[in-house]
Amino acid sequence: DQIFWGFAAMSAAELKYPDPPADQPQWLELAENTFNSQATRWDTATCGGGLHWQAFEYNGGYSYKNTISNGGFFNVAARLARYTGNETFVEWADKVWDWSEALGLISEDYLIHDGADSVGNCSEINSLQHAYLPAVYLHGAANMDNIVSWSPGYLQEISLLTGYSQTNGSEIWKTRIEGIVKGLSTFFPNGKGIMVEPCEKGQCDLNSRSFKSYLARFMAATIPLAPFTNETLWHKIQESSKAAAEQCNGPDNACGLRWTEHTKYDGSTGIGEQMAALEIFKANLVHTVKAPVTGKTGGTSKGNSGGEKGSGSGSGSGSGGREDIRTREITTADKAGAGIVAALAVLLPLGGAAFIIIWS
């Protein structure tokens, strides 16, 4: 889940959020470090590759290779590729997409499924769909399409250096984008433009109540990168935002979960519901702002230059350098350290609770 911090840091770089002081970590550097830490966990021992849901083997659910972990990694790789001009990121974005597609996480008709368990070498795909899955792949693909659109010569040069295969204009990425957009009908059922998370038919857990926020955010962010999506996505944004506004009539104007209920408040309110409403409202501003910058088009955030500060990353100036990601084995010290942190996370709240009970 650290990739969500990577999303935020990457957005700060792309949108020229004020840079931190020079002696503090920079937005691009933070995004690159997130990418690097995840690249070292790419596991080819099972399923031909992919990231596990958990970072450490002793964590429950480690064997599951879930799509959001890999899709988030793809998203940040594609955005770093666009921002820095570093072909290592291009290669990784291409690699993660191809793996997701070959495994069946992305179906032939571009429906994106939840994941697969490495215990069975990912032979069975969990077919559940969630709104944040097409969101991260759509936006990542839009970044890749945008690279080809503004710099076909750059990718031709990469092809000579690395054998990167997808240099025939932007048609392959455009096809993928259009396929994902068409597949969004799962989340806009009955031919209407009002967004629905599938769990709304029953009970949504705390996490899934926020999933629409990511689809809203990344639909809007796709439009300036891939303008051919504007007509379809803009209609969904407008219709969904109207319905969400009607549902924001709970206590203190709290927003409900089910926008399809319109003015009938559904009684479900929390941070996920508020995030989703905020993102769909904010998406209406997409035509009033400039497209995200890159290191060559006004971006000021600086990243790692390689070596001691990180591998596989560019300087943020669009130099197009190439450095290899170095992977390593998880050590006993890593496991022990993580175990101590986990123990503290459990014991400190318990100790605090005991203190309150004793002294109350």
mmCIF file of C-alpha atoms in Angstrom:
data_model
loop_
_atom_site.group_PDB
_atom_site.id
_atom_site.type_symbol
_atom_site.label_atom_id
_atom_site.label_comp_id
_atom_site.label_asym_id
_atom_site.label_seq_id
_atom_site.Cartn_x
_atom_site.Cartn_y
_atom_site.Cartn_z
ATOM 1 C CA ASP A 1 0.000 0.000 0.000
ATOM 2 C CA GLN A 2 3.004 2.321 0.105
ATOM 3 C CA ILE A 3 2.324 2.950 -3.589
ATOM 4 C CA PHE A 4 -0.469 5.323 -2.549
ATOM 5 C CA TRP A 5 2.161 7.540 -0.959
ATOM 6 C CA GLY A 6 4.015 7.258 -4.268
ATOM 7 C CA PHE A 7 0.906 8.485 -6.109
ATOM 8 C CA ALA A 8 0.782 11.571 -3.892
ATOM 9 C CA ALA A 9 4.488 12.355 -4.272
ATOM 10 C CA MET A 10 4.311 11.880 -8.042
ATOM 11 C CA SER A 11 1.296 14.178 -8.301
ATOM 12 C CA ALA A 12 3.154 16.843 -6.340
ATOM 13 C CA ALA A 13 6.019 16.705 -8.862
ATOM 14 C CA GLU A 14 3.721 16.674 -11.912
ATOM 15 C CA LEU A 15 1.559 19.550 -10.695
ATOM 16 C CA LYS A 16 4.482 21.680 -9.468
ATOM 17 C CA TYR A 17 3.411 21.676 -5.858
ATOM 18 C CA PRO A 18 5.963 23.874 -4.051
ATOM 19 C CA ASP A 19 9.219 22.003 -3.645
ATOM 20 C CA PRO A 20 10.380 21.137 -0.112
ATOM 21 C CA PRO A 21 13.521 22.847 1.220
ATOM 22 C CA ALA A 22 16.670 21.701 -0.562
ATOM 23 C CA ASP A 23 17.864 19.711 2.445
ATOM 24 C CA GLN A 24 14.633 17.694 2.564
ATOM 25 C CA PRO A 25 13.518 14.784 0.341
ATOM 26 C CA GLN A 26 12.017 16.046 -2.903
ATOM 27 C CA TRP A 27 8.712 14.889 -4.427
ATOM 28 C CA LEU A 28 10.308 13.142 -7.381
ATOM 29 C CA GLU A 29 12.916 11.548 -5.157
ATOM 30 C CA LEU A 30 10.199 10.157 -2.892
ATOM 31 C CA ALA A 31 8.322 8.703 -5.873
ATOM 32 C CA GLU A 32 11.509 7.171 -7.261
ATOM 33 C CA ASN A 33 12.395 5.663 -3.899
ATOM 34 C CA THR A 34 8.932 4.120 -3.686
ATOM 35 C CA PHE A 35 9.422 2.647 -7.151
ATOM 36 C CA ASN A 36 12.894 1.324 -6.304
ATOM 37 C CA SER A 37 11.754 -0.320 -3.093
ATOM 38 C CA GLN A 38 9.003 -2.121 -4.976
ATOM 39 C CA ALA A 39 11.165 -3.127 -7.923
ATOM 40 C CA THR A 40 13.410 -5.090 -5.556
ATOM 41 C CA ARG A 41 10.366 -7.161 -4.543
ATOM 42 C CA TRP A 42 9.455 -8.288 -8.067
ATOM 43 C CA ASP A 43 9.300 -12.065 -7.636
ATOM 44 C CA THR A 44 9.928 -14.368 -10.589
ATOM 45 C CA ALA A 45 10.004 -17.545 -8.472
ATOM 46 C CA THR A 46 6.250 -17.992 -8.987
ATOM 47 C CA CYS A 47 3.712 -16.834 -11.567
ATOM 48 C CA GLY A 48 6.467 -15.553 -13.851
ATOM 49 C CA GLY A 49 6.884 -12.365 -11.833
ATOM 50 C CA GLY A 50 4.750 -9.880 -9.967
ATOM 51 C CA LEU A 51 4.558 -8.229 -6.577
ATOM 52 C CA HIS A 52 3.094 -9.950 -3.554
ATOM 53 C CA TRP A 53 0.308 -8.345 -1.551
ATOM 54 C CA GLN A 54 2.552 -8.367 1.542
ATOM 55 C CA ALA A 55 6.198 -7.357 1.763
ATOM 56 C CA PHE A 56 7.337 -10.206 4.017
ATOM 57 C CA GLU A 57 6.741 -13.942 3.776
ATOM 58 C CA TYR A 58 5.496 -14.316 7.347
ATOM 59 C CA ASN A 59 2.692 -11.796 6.829
ATOM 60 C CA GLY A 60 -0.755 -13.248 6.258
ATOM 61 C CA GLY A 61 -1.736 -13.136 2.597
ATOM 62 C CA TYR A 62 1.853 -13.016 1.323
ATOM 63 C CA SER A 63 1.180 -15.663 -1.335
ATOM 64 C CA TYR A 64 -1.454 -13.501 -3.023
ATOM 65 C CA LYS A 65 -0.263 -11.457 -5.989
ATOM 66 C CA ASN A 66 -2.927 -8.806 -6.105
ATOM 67 C CA THR A 67 -3.594 -6.567 -9.042
ATOM 68 C CA ILE A 68 -3.649 -3.238 -7.226
ATOM 69 C CA SER A 69 -0.085 -3.739 -5.988
ATOM 70 C CA ASN A 70 1.111 -4.465 -9.513
ATOM 71 C CA GLY A 71 -1.154 -1.902 -11.165
ATOM 72 C CA GLY A 72 0.018 0.792 -8.767
ATOM 73 C CA PHE A 73 3.622 -0.127 -9.547
ATOM 74 C CA PHE A 74 2.841 0.111 -13.264
ATOM 75 C CA ASN A 75 1.183 3.505 -12.753
ATOM 76 C CA VAL A 76 4.158 5.070 -10.968
ATOM 77 C CA ALA A 77 6.641 3.521 -13.417
ATOM 78 C CA ALA A 78 4.744 5.023 -16.366
ATOM 79 C CA ARG A 79 4.541 8.441 -14.717
ATOM 80 C CA LEU A 80 8.232 8.386 -13.843
ATOM 81 C CA ALA A 81 8.986 7.399 -17.440
ATOM 82 C CA ARG A 82 7.071 10.418 -18.706
ATOM 83 C CA TYR A 83 8.534 12.832 -16.181
ATOM 84 C CA THR A 84 12.199 11.799 -16.287
ATOM 85 C CA GLY A 85 12.677 10.423 -19.791
ATOM 86 C CA ASN A 86 14.530 7.469 -18.251
ATOM 87 C CA GLU A 87 14.047 4.297 -20.264
ATOM 88 C CA THR A 88 14.386 2.030 -17.215
ATOM 89 C CA PHE A 89 10.968 3.221 -16.131
ATOM 90 C CA VAL A 90 9.611 2.644 -19.639
ATOM 91 C CA GLU A 91 10.900 -0.917 -19.566
ATOM 92 C CA TRP A 92 9.352 -1.600 -16.171
ATOM 93 C CA ALA A 93 5.982 -0.150 -17.143
ATOM 94 C CA ASP A 94 5.979 -2.308 -20.263
ATOM 95 C CA LYS A 95 7.071 -5.339 -18.240
ATOM 96 C CA VAL A 96 4.365 -4.998 -15.595
ATOM 97 C CA TRP A 97 1.621 -4.467 -18.176
ATOM 98 C CA ASP A 98 2.741 -7.488 -20.214
ATOM 99 C CA TRP A 99 2.913 -9.664 -17.084
ATOM 100 C CA SER A 100 -0.558 -8.541 -15.928
ATOM 101 C CA GLU A 101 -1.993 -9.306 -19.346
ATOM 102 C CA ALA A 102 -0.219 -12.640 -19.808
ATOM 103 C CA LEU A 103 -1.315 -13.856 -16.380
ATOM 104 C CA GLY A 104 -4.934 -12.891 -17.068
ATOM 105 C CA LEU A 105 -5.274 -10.127 -14.495
ATOM 106 C CA ILE A 106 -6.125 -7.982 -17.520
ATOM 107 C CA SER A 107 -8.548 -9.963 -19.668
ATOM 108 C CA GLU A 108 -8.785 -9.962 -23.450
ATOM 109 C CA ASP A 109 -11.648 -7.464 -23.222
ATOM 110 C CA TYR A 110 -9.699 -5.305 -20.725
ATOM 111 C CA LEU A 111 -11.631 -6.218 -17.611
ATOM 112 C CA ILE A 112 -9.199 -6.041 -14.703
ATOM 113 C CA HIS A 113 -9.490 -8.673 -11.985
ATOM 114 C CA ASP A 114 -8.420 -8.722 -8.351
ATOM 115 C CA GLY A 115 -5.414 -11.069 -8.363
ATOM 116 C CA ALA A 116 -4.174 -14.656 -8.098
ATOM 117 C CA ASP A 117 -2.533 -16.880 -5.489
ATOM 118 C CA SER A 118 1.056 -17.950 -6.037
ATOM 119 C CA VAL A 119 0.458 -21.164 -4.055
ATOM 120 C CA GLY A 120 -1.150 -22.501 -7.227
ATOM 121 C CA ASN A 121 1.314 -20.589 -9.418
ATOM 122 C CA CYS A 122 -1.512 -18.138 -10.153
ATOM 123 C CA SER A 123 -3.405 -20.742 -12.181
ATOM 124 C CA GLU A 124 -6.763 -19.420 -10.951
ATOM 125 C CA ILE A 125 -7.676 -15.742 -11.279
ATOM 126 C CA ASN A 126 -9.857 -14.079 -8.666
ATOM 127 C CA SER A 127 -12.391 -12.435 -10.975
ATOM 128 C CA LEU A 128 -13.591 -9.759 -8.538
ATOM 129 C CA GLN A 129 -13.482 -6.248 -9.981
ATOM 130 C CA HIS A 130 -12.931 -3.023 -8.055
ATOM 131 C CA ALA A 131 -13.039 0.566 -9.296
ATOM 132 C CA TYR A 132 -9.443 1.366 -8.410
ATOM 133 C CA LEU A 133 -8.067 -1.412 -10.634
ATOM 134 C CA PRO A 134 -8.953 0.046 -14.059
ATOM 135 C CA ALA A 135 -8.162 3.463 -12.571
ATOM 136 C CA VAL A 136 -4.438 2.831 -12.100
ATOM 137 C CA TYR A 137 -3.982 0.943 -15.366
ATOM 138 C CA LEU A 138 -5.930 3.533 -17.361
ATOM 139 C CA HIS A 139 -3.885 6.447 -16.092
ATOM 140 C CA GLY A 140 -0.607 4.571 -16.464
ATOM 141 C CA ALA A 141 -1.474 3.675 -20.046
ATOM 142 C CA ALA A 142 -2.352 7.315 -20.730
ATOM 143 C CA ASN A 143 1.107 8.342 -19.549
ATOM 144 C CA MET A 144 2.720 5.768 -21.829
ATOM 145 C CA ASP A 145 0.573 6.898 -24.762
ATOM 146 C CA ASN A 146 1.515 10.496 -24.024
ATOM 147 C CA ILE A 147 5.227 9.679 -24.151
ATOM 148 C CA VAL A 148 4.843 8.200 -27.620
ATOM 149 C CA SER A 149 2.677 11.103 -28.750
ATOM 150 C CA TRP A 150 5.145 13.834 -27.917
ATOM 151 C CA SER A 151 8.400 11.956 -28.429
ATOM 152 C CA PRO A 152 8.258 9.140 -30.985
ATOM 153 C CA GLY A 153 11.934 9.644 -31.778
ATOM 154 C CA TYR A 154 12.781 9.064 -28.144
ATOM 155 C CA LEU A 155 11.133 5.650 -28.109
ATOM 156 C CA GLN A 156 12.764 4.730 -31.410
ATOM 157 C CA GLU A 157 16.097 5.453 -29.774
ATOM 158 C CA ILE A 158 15.116 3.253 -26.839
ATOM 159 C CA SER A 159 14.234 0.465 -29.256
ATOM 160 C CA LEU A 160 17.771 0.481 -30.630
ATOM 161 C CA LEU A 161 19.286 0.419 -27.146
ATOM 162 C CA THR A 162 17.014 -2.008 -25.362
ATOM 163 C CA GLY A 163 14.854 -3.825 -27.885
ATOM 164 C CA TYR A 164 11.742 -2.105 -26.499
ATOM 165 C CA SER A 165 9.047 -3.406 -28.824
ATOM 166 C CA GLN A 166 6.212 -0.908 -28.583
ATOM 167 C CA THR A 167 7.442 1.893 -30.821
ATOM 168 C CA ASN A 168 4.889 1.773 -33.626
ATOM 169 C CA GLY A 169 3.329 5.124 -32.820
ATOM 170 C CA SER A 170 0.862 5.189 -29.958
ATOM 171 C CA GLU A 171 -1.661 2.739 -31.398
ATOM 172 C CA ILE A 172 -0.962 -0.052 -28.932
ATOM 173 C CA TRP A 173 -1.441 2.215 -25.912
ATOM 174 C CA LYS A 174 -4.430 3.920 -27.494
ATOM 175 C CA THR A 175 -6.034 0.507 -28.021
ATOM 176 C CA ARG A 176 -5.404 -0.379 -24.400
ATOM 177 C CA ILE A 177 -6.833 2.902 -23.142
ATOM 178 C CA GLU A 178 -9.937 2.532 -25.276
ATOM 179 C CA GLY A 179 -10.338 -1.049 -24.071
ATOM 180 C CA ILE A 180 -10.188 -0.055 -20.400
ATOM 181 C CA VAL A 181 -12.597 2.836 -20.962
ATOM 182 C CA LYS A 182 -15.055 0.463 -22.623
ATOM 183 C CA GLY A 183 -14.634 -1.971 -19.732
ATOM 184 C CA LEU A 184 -15.671 0.734 -17.265
ATOM 185 C CA SER A 185 -19.272 -0.235 -17.997
ATOM 186 C CA THR A 186 -18.921 -2.537 -14.967
ATOM 187 C CA PHE A 187 -18.794 0.572 -12.807
ATOM 188 C CA PHE A 188 -21.390 2.539 -14.761
ATOM 189 C CA PRO A 189 -24.169 -0.054 -15.069
ATOM 190 C CA ASN A 190 -27.475 0.205 -16.912
ATOM 191 C CA GLY A 191 -26.010 2.564 -19.481
ATOM 192 C CA LYS A 192 -25.942 5.434 -16.996
ATOM 193 C CA GLY A 193 -23.059 7.729 -16.147
ATOM 194 C CA ILE A 194 -23.268 7.288 -12.390
ATOM 195 C CA MET A 195 -20.332 5.472 -10.845
ATOM 196 C CA VAL A 196 -20.977 2.362 -8.749
ATOM 197 C CA GLU A 197 -18.546 0.188 -6.787
ATOM 198 C CA PRO A 198 -19.729 -3.458 -7.159
ATOM 199 C CA CYS A 199 -19.785 -4.028 -3.398
ATOM 200 C CA GLU A 200 -22.593 -1.453 -3.104
ATOM 201 C CA LYS A 201 -25.037 -4.245 -3.905
ATOM 202 C CA GLY A 202 -24.291 -5.537 -0.413
ATOM 203 C CA GLN A 203 -21.859 -4.298 2.211
ATOM 204 C CA CYS A 204 -18.638 -2.459 1.373
ATOM 205 C CA ASP A 205 -15.728 -2.748 3.797
ATOM 206 C CA LEU A 206 -13.767 0.285 4.941
ATOM 207 C CA ASN A 207 -11.233 0.087 2.104
ATOM 208 C CA SER A 208 -13.676 -0.433 -0.743
ATOM 209 C CA ARG A 209 -15.683 2.644 0.193
ATOM 210 C CA SER A 210 -12.771 4.714 -1.119
ATOM 211 C CA PHE A 211 -12.294 2.890 -4.419
ATOM 212 C CA LYS A 212 -14.473 5.274 -6.442
ATOM 213 C CA SER A 213 -12.206 8.133 -5.399
ATOM 214 C CA TYR A 214 -9.311 6.641 -7.351
ATOM 215 C CA LEU A 215 -11.376 5.993 -10.446
ATOM 216 C CA ALA A 216 -12.687 9.571 -10.337
ATOM 217 C CA ARG A 217 -9.185 10.962 -9.878
ATOM 218 C CA PHE A 218 -7.529 8.951 -12.605
ATOM 219 C CA MET A 219 -10.341 9.365 -15.143
ATOM 220 C CA ALA A 220 -9.860 13.107 -14.869
ATOM 221 C CA ALA A 221 -6.063 12.823 -14.963
ATOM 222 C CA THR A 222 -6.293 10.709 -18.135
ATOM 223 C CA ILE A 223 -8.130 13.358 -20.161
ATOM 224 C CA PRO A 224 -5.254 15.857 -20.691
ATOM 225 C CA LEU A 225 -2.830 13.026 -21.453
ATOM 226 C CA ALA A 226 -5.131 11.183 -23.867
ATOM 227 C CA PRO A 227 -7.644 13.802 -25.135
ATOM 228 C CA PHE A 228 -9.480 11.239 -27.284
ATOM 229 C CA THR A 229 -11.011 9.944 -24.044
ATOM 230 C CA ASN A 230 -12.578 13.293 -23.182
ATOM 231 C CA GLU A 231 -16.083 12.808 -24.559
ATOM 232 C CA THR A 232 -16.681 9.467 -22.835
ATOM 233 C CA LEU A 233 -14.968 10.191 -19.528
ATOM 234 C CA TRP A 234 -16.275 13.753 -19.210
ATOM 235 C CA HIS A 235 -19.866 12.548 -19.435
ATOM 236 C CA LYS A 236 -19.250 10.030 -16.641
ATOM 237 C CA ILE A 237 -17.569 12.683 -14.487
ATOM 238 C CA GLN A 238 -20.435 15.149 -14.879
ATOM 239 C CA GLU A 239 -23.217 12.661 -14.258
ATOM 240 C CA SER A 240 -21.454 11.105 -11.286
ATOM 241 C CA SER A 241 -20.650 14.436 -9.671
ATOM 242 C CA LYS A 242 -24.278 15.554 -9.901
ATOM 243 C CA ALA A 243 -25.462 12.327 -8.278
ATOM 244 C CA ALA A 244 -22.747 12.497 -5.604
ATOM 245 C CA ALA A 245 -23.753 16.061 -4.735
ATOM 246 C CA GLU A 246 -27.329 14.920 -4.222
ATOM 247 C CA GLN A 247 -26.125 12.134 -1.923
ATOM 248 C CA CYS A 248 -24.137 14.589 0.218
ATOM 249 C CA ASN A 249 -27.162 15.392 2.365
ATOM 250 C CA GLY A 250 -26.395 13.394 5.494
ATOM 251 C CA PRO A 251 -25.669 14.854 8.951
ATOM 252 C CA ASP A 252 -23.582 18.023 8.549
ATOM 253 C CA ASN A 253 -23.783 17.499 4.782
ATOM 254 C CA ALA A 254 -21.938 14.180 5.015
ATOM 255 C CA CYS A 255 -21.787 12.230 1.756
ATOM 256 C CA GLY A 256 -23.311 8.797 1.383
ATOM 257 C CA LEU A 257 -21.810 5.878 -0.513
ATOM 258 C CA ARG A 258 -24.438 5.009 -3.129
ATOM 259 C CA TRP A 259 -24.688 7.886 -5.594
ATOM 260 C CA THR A 260 -27.402 6.039 -7.503
ATOM 261 C CA GLU A 261 -29.729 6.804 -4.566
ATOM 262 C CA HIS A 262 -29.573 10.520 -5.510
ATOM 263 C CA THR A 263 -31.244 12.558 -2.748
ATOM 264 C CA LYS A 264 -32.167 9.510 -0.642
ATOM 265 C CA TYR A 265 -29.281 9.495 1.857
ATOM 266 C CA ASP A 266 -28.094 5.898 2.240
ATOM 267 C CA GLY A 267 -26.806 6.292 5.807
ATOM 268 C CA SER A 268 -23.223 5.273 4.984
ATOM 269 C CA THR A 269 -20.645 7.925 5.795
ATOM 270 C CA GLY A 270 -16.911 7.824 6.415
ATOM 271 C CA ILE A 271 -13.557 8.893 5.061
ATOM 272 C CA GLY A 272 -13.933 6.735 1.937
ATOM 273 C CA GLU A 273 -17.296 8.270 1.056
ATOM 274 C CA GLN A 274 -15.916 11.770 1.602
ATOM 275 C CA MET A 275 -12.828 11.028 -0.504
ATOM 276 C CA ALA A 276 -14.940 9.709 -3.372
ATOM 277 C CA ALA A 277 -17.213 12.749 -3.383
ATOM 278 C CA LEU A 278 -14.293 15.174 -3.199
ATOM 279 C CA GLU A 279 -12.462 13.490 -6.076
ATOM 280 C CA ILE A 280 -15.473 13.438 -8.396
ATOM 281 C CA PHE A 281 -16.226 17.100 -7.655
ATOM 282 C CA LYS A 282 -12.590 18.021 -8.227
ATOM 283 C CA ALA A 283 -12.561 16.091 -11.499
ATOM 284 C CA ASN A 284 -14.862 18.753 -12.975
ATOM 285 C CA LEU A 285 -11.922 21.178 -12.941
ATOM 286 C CA VAL A 286 -9.784 19.139 -15.316
ATOM 287 C CA HIS A 287 -10.348 21.475 -18.263
ATOM 288 C CA THR A 288 -9.332 24.538 -16.258
ATOM 289 C CA VAL A 289 -5.792 23.400 -15.421
ATOM 290 C CA LYS A 290 -2.642 22.702 -17.384
ATOM 291 C CA ALA A 291 -1.469 19.198 -18.194
ATOM 292 C CA PRO A 292 1.039 17.669 -15.779
ATOM 293 C CA VAL A 293 4.592 18.823 -16.381
ATOM 294 C CA THR A 294 7.724 16.786 -17.008
ATOM 295 C CA GLY A 295 11.387 17.417 -16.371
ATOM 296 C CA LYS A 296 11.527 18.926 -19.874
ATOM 297 C CA THR A 297 8.355 21.013 -19.725
ATOM 298 C CA GLY A 298 8.737 23.093 -16.590
ATOM 299 C CA GLY A 299 8.962 20.525 -13.812
ATOM 300 C CA THR A 300 11.182 21.655 -10.953
ATOM 301 C CA SER A 301 11.198 18.607 -8.680
ATOM 302 C CA LYS A 302 14.498 16.759 -8.583
ATOM 303 C CA GLY A 303 15.055 13.055 -8.182
ATOM 304 C CA ASN A 304 17.912 10.689 -7.521
ATOM 305 C CA SER A 305 20.942 10.661 -9.731
ATOM 306 C CA GLY A 306 21.651 6.996 -9.068
ATOM 307 C CA GLY A 307 24.477 5.538 -7.012
ATOM 308 C CA GLU A 308 24.099 5.849 -3.265
ATOM 309 C CA LYS A 309 20.762 7.680 -3.391
ATOM 310 C CA GLY A 310 18.934 5.068 -5.439
ATOM 311 C CA SER A 311 19.030 2.984 -8.566
ATOM 312 C CA GLY A 312 17.099 3.054 -11.777
ATOM 313 C CA SER A 313 16.116 6.685 -11.605
ATOM 314 C CA GLY A 314 16.885 9.771 -13.620
ATOM 315 C CA SER A 315 17.845 13.218 -12.446
ATOM 316 C CA GLY A 316 14.403 14.664 -13.105
ATOM 317 C CA SER A 317 15.745 16.714 -15.987
ATOM 318 C CA GLY A 318 14.718 14.285 -18.699
ATOM 319 C CA SER A 319 18.247 13.121 -19.387
ATOM 320 C CA GLY A 320 17.108 9.722 -20.583
ATOM 321 C CA GLY A 321 19.884 7.850 -18.817
ATOM 322 C CA ARG A 322 19.648 4.152 -18.107
ATOM 323 C CA GLU A 323 20.538 2.436 -14.860
ATOM 324 C CA ASP A 324 19.625 -1.075 -13.771
ATOM 325 C CA ILE A 325 17.454 -1.848 -10.774
ATOM 326 C CA ARG A 326 19.393 -3.943 -8.276
ATOM 327 C CA THR A 327 17.413 -6.520 -6.346
ATOM 328 C CA ARG A 328 18.346 -8.232 -3.097
ATOM 329 C CA GLU A 329 17.140 -11.067 -0.898
ATOM 330 C CA ILE A 330 15.111 -10.321 2.231
ATOM 331 C CA THR A 331 17.520 -10.919 5.103
ATOM 332 C CA THR A 332 17.036 -12.272 8.601
ATOM 333 C CA ALA A 333 17.758 -8.776 9.892
ATOM 334 C CA ASP A 334 14.957 -7.398 7.720
ATOM 335 C CA LYS A 335 12.543 -9.955 9.122
ATOM 336 C CA ALA A 336 13.646 -9.355 12.699
ATOM 337 C CA GLY A 337 13.365 -5.597 12.303
ATOM 338 C CA ALA A 338 9.921 -5.848 10.771
ATOM 339 C CA GLY A 339 8.890 -8.219 13.566
ATOM 340 C CA ILE A 340 9.978 -5.725 16.208
ATOM 341 C CA VAL A 341 8.049 -2.928 14.494
ATOM 342 C CA ALA A 342 4.968 -5.145 14.237
ATOM 343 C CA ALA A 343 5.259 -6.091 17.915
ATOM 344 C CA LEU A 344 5.562 -2.457 18.936
ATOM 345 C CA ALA A 345 2.536 -1.597 16.830
ATOM 346 C CA VAL A 346 0.528 -4.115 18.856
ATOM 347 C CA LEU A 347 2.078 -3.613 22.306
ATOM 348 C CA LEU A 348 2.123 0.180 22.459
ATOM 349 C CA PRO A 349 -1.670 0.587 22.053
ATOM 350 C CA LEU A 350 -2.239 -2.239 24.569
ATOM 351 C CA GLY A 351 0.120 -0.597 27.031
ATOM 352 C CA GLY A 352 -1.655 2.716 26.577
ATOM 353 C CA ALA A 353 -5.010 1.093 27.161
ATOM 354 C CA ALA A 354 -3.725 -0.597 30.336
ATOM 355 C CA PHE A 355 -2.398 2.728 31.598
ATOM 356 C CA ILE A 356 -5.767 4.373 31.085
ATOM 357 C CA ILE A 357 -7.593 1.530 32.850
ATOM 358 C CA ILE A 358 -5.190 1.521 35.826
ATOM 359 C CA TRP A 359 -5.287 5.277 36.340
ATOM 360 C CA SER A 360 -8.951 5.866 35.574
#
